[in-house]
XYZ file of C-alpha atoms in Angstrom:
519
model
C 95.598 41.354 84.899
C 98.851 42.239 82.668
C 101.132 39.657 82.542
C 104.784 40.765 82.580
C 107.565 39.885 80.225
C 109.855 36.727 81.183
C 112.892 37.929 83.057
C 116.109 38.409 80.824
C 119.383 37.071 81.470
C 122.836 39.141 81.497
C 123.248 37.242 77.882
C 120.128 38.667 76.486
C 118.849 41.924 75.432
C 117.742 44.292 78.273
C 115.172 46.590 77.453
C 114.736 49.938 79.887
C 112.993 48.692 83.085
C 113.799 45.025 83.005
C 115.281 42.706 85.726
C 118.436 41.085 84.905
C 119.017 37.407 86.427
C 122.820 37.005 87.332
C 124.276 33.599 86.891
C 124.616 33.055 90.919
C 120.540 33.423 90.976
C 120.556 37.134 92.313
C 118.009 39.548 90.575
C 118.564 43.387 89.595
C 116.695 45.929 87.971
C 119.299 48.624 86.546
C 117.184 51.146 84.686
C 114.315 52.472 86.646
C 113.126 54.505 84.153
C 109.876 52.764 83.838
C 108.899 53.151 87.678
C 110.957 56.271 89.067
C 107.688 58.401 88.236
C 105.443 56.423 90.406
C 104.544 57.530 93.790
C 105.125 53.937 94.986
C 108.918 53.996 94.671
C 111.581 56.368 96.240
C 115.345 55.584 96.225
C 115.523 53.918 99.792
C 112.776 51.380 98.293
C 114.627 50.554 95.247
C 116.342 47.909 94.487
C 119.731 47.922 95.363
C 122.538 47.230 92.025
C 124.554 44.277 92.820
C 127.858 46.490 92.789
C 126.203 47.820 96.362
C 125.664 44.394 97.907
C 128.637 44.221 99.509
C 127.837 42.699 102.882
C 129.934 39.187 103.635
C 129.600 36.540 106.083
C 131.367 38.360 108.897
C 128.994 41.664 108.145
C 126.246 39.636 108.972
C 127.181 37.559 111.839
C 128.819 40.718 113.651
C 125.448 42.237 113.063
C 123.686 39.066 114.924
C 126.341 39.639 117.367
C 125.714 43.004 117.999
C 122.092 42.416 118.296
C 122.198 39.509 120.465
C 124.393 40.852 122.860
C 121.948 43.610 124.287
C 119.931 44.048 127.818
C 116.594 42.867 126.340
C 118.162 39.632 125.757
C 120.156 39.594 129.192
C 116.726 40.335 130.670
C 114.960 37.347 128.729
C 117.414 34.732 130.341
C 117.294 36.450 133.786
C 113.444 36.571 133.709
C 113.324 33.042 133.151
C 115.425 32.263 136.427
C 113.556 34.889 138.334
C 110.016 33.122 137.296
C 111.514 29.998 138.917
C 113.203 28.109 136.274
C 117.196 26.481 137.039
C 119.859 27.589 134.215
C 119.042 24.256 132.158
C 115.417 24.825 131.932
C 116.362 28.421 131.045
C 119.087 27.658 128.396
C 117.064 24.889 127.100
C 114.399 27.430 126.330
C 116.045 30.157 124.601
C 118.201 27.805 122.767
C 115.013 25.846 121.185
C 113.342 29.035 120.573
C 116.131 30.732 118.563
C 116.594 27.575 116.576
C 113.057 27.897 115.616
C 113.037 31.245 114.853
C 115.787 31.230 112.562
C 113.723 28.948 109.945
C 111.436 31.622 109.018
C 114.634 34.190 109.147
C 116.486 32.298 106.581
C 113.331 31.838 104.670
C 112.763 35.545 104.293
C 116.160 36.557 103.912
C 116.622 34.643 100.402
C 114.269 37.285 98.787
C 115.723 40.095 100.088
C 119.430 38.842 98.626
C 117.930 37.775 95.503
C 116.257 41.105 94.560
C 117.670 43.529 96.635
C 114.723 44.780 98.022
C 113.304 45.899 101.660
C 110.824 44.182 103.698
C 107.733 46.393 102.988
C 108.553 46.051 98.874
C 108.526 42.034 99.095
C 105.341 42.204 100.967
C 103.702 43.960 97.997
C 104.181 40.555 96.085
C 101.408 39.349 98.457
C 99.192 41.816 100.394
C 99.364 44.038 97.238
C 101.344 47.303 96.494
C 98.714 49.200 98.850
C 97.761 46.276 101.326
C 101.608 45.492 102.298
C 101.102 48.876 104.143
C 99.380 46.432 106.933
C 102.214 43.992 107.377
C 104.467 46.493 107.220
C 102.877 49.390 109.598
C 102.012 46.297 111.806
C 106.101 45.819 111.792
C 106.597 49.085 111.960
C 104.567 49.932 115.432
C 106.153 47.139 117.409
C 109.731 48.364 116.526
C 108.737 51.498 118.033
C 107.724 49.995 121.005
C 111.081 48.281 120.903
C 113.108 51.226 119.861
C 111.468 53.008 123.192
C 112.357 49.876 125.669
C 115.895 49.886 124.673
C 116.271 53.598 124.340
C 114.639 53.659 128.021
C 117.589 51.074 128.973
C 120.189 53.198 127.526
C 119.352 56.316 129.213
C 119.430 54.212 132.748
C 122.931 53.529 131.924
C 123.905 56.964 131.310
C 121.792 58.049 134.338
C 123.862 55.493 136.522
C 126.888 56.570 134.624
C 126.537 59.968 135.746
C 125.420 59.072 139.525
C 128.665 57.431 139.982
C 130.543 60.276 138.914
C 128.468 63.242 139.583
C 127.132 61.977 142.915
C 123.768 62.488 145.111
C 122.475 65.609 143.204
C 122.063 63.900 140.017
C 120.995 60.724 141.672
C 118.610 62.358 144.192
C 117.333 65.291 141.544
C 113.676 66.295 142.159
C 110.892 63.634 140.621
C 109.087 64.346 137.563
C 105.883 61.458 136.352
C 108.154 59.010 139.314
C 111.793 59.604 138.194
C 114.330 62.395 138.570
C 114.504 64.609 135.642
C 118.346 63.780 135.466
C 116.907 59.984 134.302
C 114.583 61.709 131.709
C 117.259 63.850 130.453
C 119.254 60.636 130.342
C 116.493 59.143 128.194
C 116.450 62.132 125.688
C 120.143 62.297 125.609
C 120.543 58.538 124.474
C 117.513 58.986 121.982
C 119.406 61.983 120.365
C 122.774 59.573 120.015
C 120.427 57.012 118.328
C 118.783 59.366 115.830
C 122.206 61.017 114.820
C 123.949 57.260 113.964
C 120.614 56.469 111.468
C 120.733 60.065 109.844
C 124.066 59.168 108.513
C 122.596 55.918 107.062
C 123.068 51.922 106.679
C 127.361 52.281 105.963
C 127.746 53.810 109.305
C 125.387 51.286 110.894
C 127.773 48.419 109.580
C 131.114 49.973 110.658
C 129.426 50.418 114.135
C 128.562 47.056 114.409
C 131.823 45.557 113.254
C 133.378 46.971 116.518
C 130.272 47.016 119.186
C 129.991 43.122 118.809
C 133.340 42.146 120.056
C 133.640 44.597 122.707
C 130.417 43.979 124.452
C 131.386 40.160 124.469
C 134.963 40.651 126.216
C 133.064 42.626 128.959
C 130.341 40.210 129.488
C 132.793 37.558 129.906
C 134.775 39.677 132.849
C 131.541 40.043 134.509
C 130.792 36.149 134.094
C 134.473 35.880 135.938
C 133.889 38.416 138.479
C 130.719 36.767 139.309
C 132.396 33.140 139.340
C 135.255 34.418 141.838
C 132.706 35.673 144.453
C 130.267 33.223 144.522
C 132.661 30.380 144.759
C 132.809 28.634 141.185
C 130.352 27.222 138.984
C 129.590 24.268 141.759
C 127.235 26.532 143.469
C 125.087 28.280 140.722
C 125.150 24.643 138.970
C 123.446 23.062 141.723
C 120.487 25.497 142.430
C 117.671 23.697 142.255
C 114.790 24.762 139.865
C 111.534 26.099 141.703
C 109.196 24.475 139.373
C 110.938 20.859 138.734
C 110.321 19.448 135.736
C 106.808 18.419 136.196
C 103.560 20.107 135.444
C 104.718 23.413 136.737
C 107.705 23.975 134.566
C 105.807 22.546 131.099
C 103.143 25.072 131.907
C 105.883 27.891 132.062
C 107.428 26.452 129.268
C 105.186 26.594 126.427
C 104.514 30.504 126.732
C 108.172 31.082 127.522
C 109.214 29.222 124.348
C 106.878 31.456 122.530
C 108.023 34.558 123.797
C 111.961 33.399 122.914
C 110.525 33.000 119.597
C 108.601 36.004 119.591
C 111.764 38.147 120.298
C 113.473 37.815 117.005
C 110.068 37.330 115.359
C 110.176 40.785 114.251
C 113.127 40.518 112.234
C 111.954 37.178 110.473
C 109.710 39.638 108.846
C 112.077 42.621 108.116
C 115.283 40.517 107.715
C 115.498 41.217 103.489
C 116.572 45.248 104.761
C 119.213 43.967 105.646
C 120.081 41.114 103.662
C 119.543 43.430 100.405
C 122.930 44.241 100.718
C 123.794 40.559 100.837
C 127.186 39.654 98.451
C 125.365 35.905 97.657
C 122.806 33.745 99.271
C 125.742 31.555 100.858
C 127.272 34.632 102.625
C 123.942 35.771 104.298
C 122.501 32.583 105.313
C 126.114 31.505 106.604
C 126.376 34.322 108.568
C 122.834 34.413 110.119
C 124.011 30.658 111.386
C 126.788 31.900 112.830
C 125.358 34.918 114.428
C 121.887 34.106 115.579
C 121.601 30.798 117.334
C 125.146 30.392 118.526
C 125.610 34.026 120.470
C 121.732 34.055 121.422
C 122.632 31.046 123.292
C 126.301 32.380 124.518
C 124.880 35.233 125.904
C 121.724 33.674 127.766
C 124.091 31.055 129.284
C 126.178 34.357 130.629
C 122.942 35.906 131.817
C 121.716 32.588 133.494
C 124.984 32.093 135.137
C 125.462 35.707 136.106
C 121.879 36.178 137.523
C 121.920 32.776 139.488
C 125.190 33.846 140.881
C 123.695 37.044 142.255
C 121.396 35.210 143.984
C 124.202 33.463 146.014
C 126.536 36.612 146.384
C 123.225 38.908 147.435
C 120.838 36.749 148.442
C 118.192 37.348 145.608
C 118.278 37.002 141.603
C 119.059 40.650 140.307
C 117.404 40.382 136.546
C 118.635 43.697 135.974
C 122.401 44.467 134.695
C 122.055 48.229 135.207
C 121.175 47.755 138.752
C 123.978 44.975 139.215
C 126.699 47.464 137.595
C 125.604 50.162 140.048
C 126.392 47.659 143.176
C 130.532 48.051 142.237
C 132.102 50.242 144.420
C 134.912 51.102 141.960
C 133.187 54.168 139.856
C 135.645 53.130 136.754
C 134.788 49.550 136.870
C 131.067 50.906 137.009
C 131.555 53.425 134.380
C 133.056 50.334 132.275
C 129.926 48.108 132.963
C 127.584 50.799 132.466
C 129.116 52.224 128.934
C 128.927 48.585 127.769
C 125.653 48.545 128.439
C 125.000 51.726 126.211
C 127.264 50.161 123.375
C 125.010 46.998 123.392
C 121.660 48.554 123.758
C 123.045 51.219 120.605
C 124.030 48.192 118.676
C 120.456 46.713 118.801
C 118.195 49.539 118.476
C 119.754 51.445 115.514
C 120.049 48.128 113.677
C 116.641 46.002 115.191
C 114.643 48.808 115.858
C 114.945 51.637 113.700
C 116.034 50.206 110.044
C 113.062 48.355 109.539
C 110.383 51.166 110.794
C 112.298 53.753 108.644
C 111.581 51.511 105.751
C 107.547 50.936 106.805
C 106.843 54.284 107.299
C 108.771 55.216 103.750
C 106.570 52.612 102.008
C 103.313 54.227 103.544
C 104.089 57.434 101.220
C 107.277 57.287 99.465
C 107.399 60.427 98.176
C 106.563 62.218 101.623
C 108.693 60.134 103.886
C 112.737 59.052 103.405
C 113.896 56.440 105.059
C 115.902 59.318 107.466
C 112.327 60.965 108.135
C 111.165 57.501 108.680
C 113.761 56.672 111.451
C 112.838 60.104 113.033
C 109.096 59.032 113.637
C 110.126 55.736 114.874
C 112.024 57.847 117.694
C 108.716 60.263 118.397
C 106.684 56.680 118.626
C 109.007 54.835 120.659
C 108.377 57.698 123.517
C 105.256 58.008 123.112
C 104.430 54.441 123.799
C 106.073 54.842 127.223
C 108.222 52.019 127.080
C 109.192 52.442 130.941
C 105.846 50.648 131.675
C 106.831 47.633 129.499
C 110.001 46.660 131.298
C 108.855 46.877 135.034
C 107.768 43.055 135.592
C 109.023 39.954 133.829
C 105.621 38.776 133.652
C 104.696 41.627 131.217
C 107.507 41.631 129.477
C 107.582 38.238 128.369
C 103.816 37.025 128.581
C 102.041 40.078 127.695
C 104.412 42.309 125.143
C 106.578 39.020 123.410
C 103.465 36.503 123.435
C 100.970 38.914 121.837
C 102.972 40.702 119.221
C 104.780 37.100 118.357
C 100.961 35.499 117.432
C 100.589 38.585 115.131
C 103.469 38.518 113.583
C 103.618 34.934 112.824
C 100.594 34.916 110.920
C 102.135 37.434 108.590
C 105.411 35.331 108.326
C 103.263 32.447 107.329
C 101.632 34.496 104.471
C 104.906 35.582 103.375
C 106.558 32.123 103.692
C 103.650 30.298 101.769
C 103.660 32.919 99.085
C 107.071 33.294 98.092
C 107.958 29.525 98.336
C 104.820 27.728 97.329
C 103.072 29.698 94.949
C 105.588 31.715 93.384
C 108.564 29.415 93.723
C 110.608 32.598 94.886
C 109.837 34.219 91.368
C 108.831 38.112 91.426
C 109.014 40.633 89.149
C 110.635 43.953 90.205
C 108.940 46.304 88.390
C 105.649 45.237 88.853
C 106.410 45.566 92.837
C 106.681 49.413 92.435
C 103.611 49.587 89.397
C 99.824 50.728 89.854
C 97.689 48.340 88.134
C 100.230 45.609 87.829
C 100.932 42.075 88.877
C 100.709 42.991 92.111
C 98.096 45.691 92.090
C 95.401 42.750 92.766
C 91.843 44.375 93.547
C 92.602 48.169 94.359
C 96.018 47.613 95.536
C 95.034 45.098 97.858
C 95.143 41.143 97.882
C 92.279 40.015 100.109
C 93.340 36.628 100.475
C 96.335 37.560 102.237
C 94.631 39.987 104.470
C 91.918 37.189 105.473
C 95.013 35.029 106.121
C 96.682 37.151 108.490
C 93.464 38.453 110.530
C 92.204 34.420 110.564
C 95.900 33.367 112.180
C 96.070 37.089 114.546
C 92.789 36.148 116.077
C 93.549 32.330 116.291
C 96.904 32.951 117.894
C 95.971 35.920 120.440
C 92.129 35.666 120.568
C 92.694 33.678 123.906
C 95.341 36.062 125.374
C 94.972 35.593 129.012
C 96.766 36.985 132.157
C 97.427 35.272 136.045
C 95.349 37.083 138.153
C 97.196 40.346 138.797
C 99.976 39.724 136.367
C 98.467 41.455 133.400
C 96.206 43.406 131.389
C 94.027 40.185 130.028
C 90.976 38.752 131.840
C 92.355 35.223 133.439
C 89.972 33.078 131.199
C 91.029 34.913 127.913
C 89.977 37.608 125.659
C 87.987 34.654 123.873
C 87.989 31.904 126.277
C 87.726 29.137 124.195
C 90.725 30.033 122.249
C 92.629 30.021 125.390
C 94.696 27.056 124.852
C 95.818 28.505 121.910
C 97.761 31.438 122.887
C 100.126 29.938 124.874
C 101.370 28.444 121.171
C 100.614 31.916 120.137
C 103.202 32.205 117.445
C 103.327 28.721 115.885
C 99.461 29.160 115.647
C 99.788 32.054 113.810
C 102.409 31.107 111.465
C 100.651 27.467 110.979
C 97.098 29.424 110.720
C 98.528 32.386 107.881
C 100.222 30.108 106.012
C 97.216 27.677 105.206
C 94.731 30.160 104.893
C 96.434 31.908 102.513
C 97.265 29.251 100.096
C 93.857 27.924 100.127
C 92.704 31.098 99.596
C 95.094 31.781 96.987
C 94.517 28.479 94.928
C 91.939 29.232 92.840
C 93.837 32.670 91.634
C 97.167 30.346 91.436
C 94.990 28.510 88.847
C 94.206 31.162 86.981
C 97.403 32.238 86.643
C 98.476 29.105 85.283
C 100.900 29.481 82.056
C 102.067 32.928 83.229
C 105.644 33.246 84.493
C 104.959 34.142 88.149
């Protein structure tokens, strides 16, 4: 394996294709001439030049505010209420989950800001230049599912707005595949809006997030005030008892629910370099995320919990879908405002969280053929083919099947990345080698089998025991692999720890062999 030269600083002579380390620790590759002809390179996957790393603390906080204040976040909290938790239990579960997922989020953010590279290129350092496609495409296909879910929700909101304005002919239109054709038309219209935004690029996304984030907060608070007035204040809501108590019934639900809360952002904990590669400094991206993720997720969760609990008092049943709640208002302008907010909230998260990453991931699979824009279009098409309307029909499917299963898979990948970047490589990467065949990160034919095996072991341990309560999901009640069933309730943690430890154990011989090399 060829040994690359030690990266120079700004004060040393710089040969073509050599990376530069700046005083603040960020690393740059100014000259792409030695890698531009590689089939593993294109302009979107290239390291971002220092002068284009302009995102500040507010940009990152606004990104998270925009992504956190969305309907699936609302459904997370509302779903826990519907499953039997009271407001304290639901809030505790969601807040703890977001504090835990912030840890791998910040650990993986570092590489994006330091080297200006997106997630699939970062993964090449540990999975191999070719093997990174395994981690990237796994992340991409899950993002396609999320993209579809969010697009369906946005389409429902447009359908409801139009129904209030156009009347019964729109709402009661002829059925196609168990839904009115007008709902399908709304779904496709929302899809086109999203594709238009992603086609215009990352700077359009940043500007959209900056104004969408505060708008959604204001309207959500207004809805809470209305619910409090109608329900007679906070007292009746906060006094609602838990259907589970604090005994065995609660703790049995708590563990898989906590994994679901973590899994909600486990996707972003992998591909967060796609955004932090534009960061002006490590401090700005870290502060922005700490201010943006746990605080706004907890704030929006408490809004959702109080609103959903209030609907149980007002209407006699907990309404966990905010679109159905908004449709209950009589004033068409109020309904239109509420549902327009749903549209804005859904756009803000779906384009950022579920289109940017797979666009890079698909581009990484064939850099010469698939651009960032083409990758975004592929995401949109697959998001429809996944049939998202089936995933959001039941909170059991949404939280325990969808979130719980993929959280375990992605936990294993996160474990490999954290072990490789922070423990084995000590945050040191060689940028040119990430784009070259036969270089340091080529390993064996472009694959690092230590990372592949660690991911597979972590995934099997995490989700091999996947189970569903009778009639509540697709898995057998005694688990796919019965003796692994107890681990499934802790799927993300099991995957993370197993991937971390197995990768380090398998890569130790290589680390010993490479002693004395720069990385």
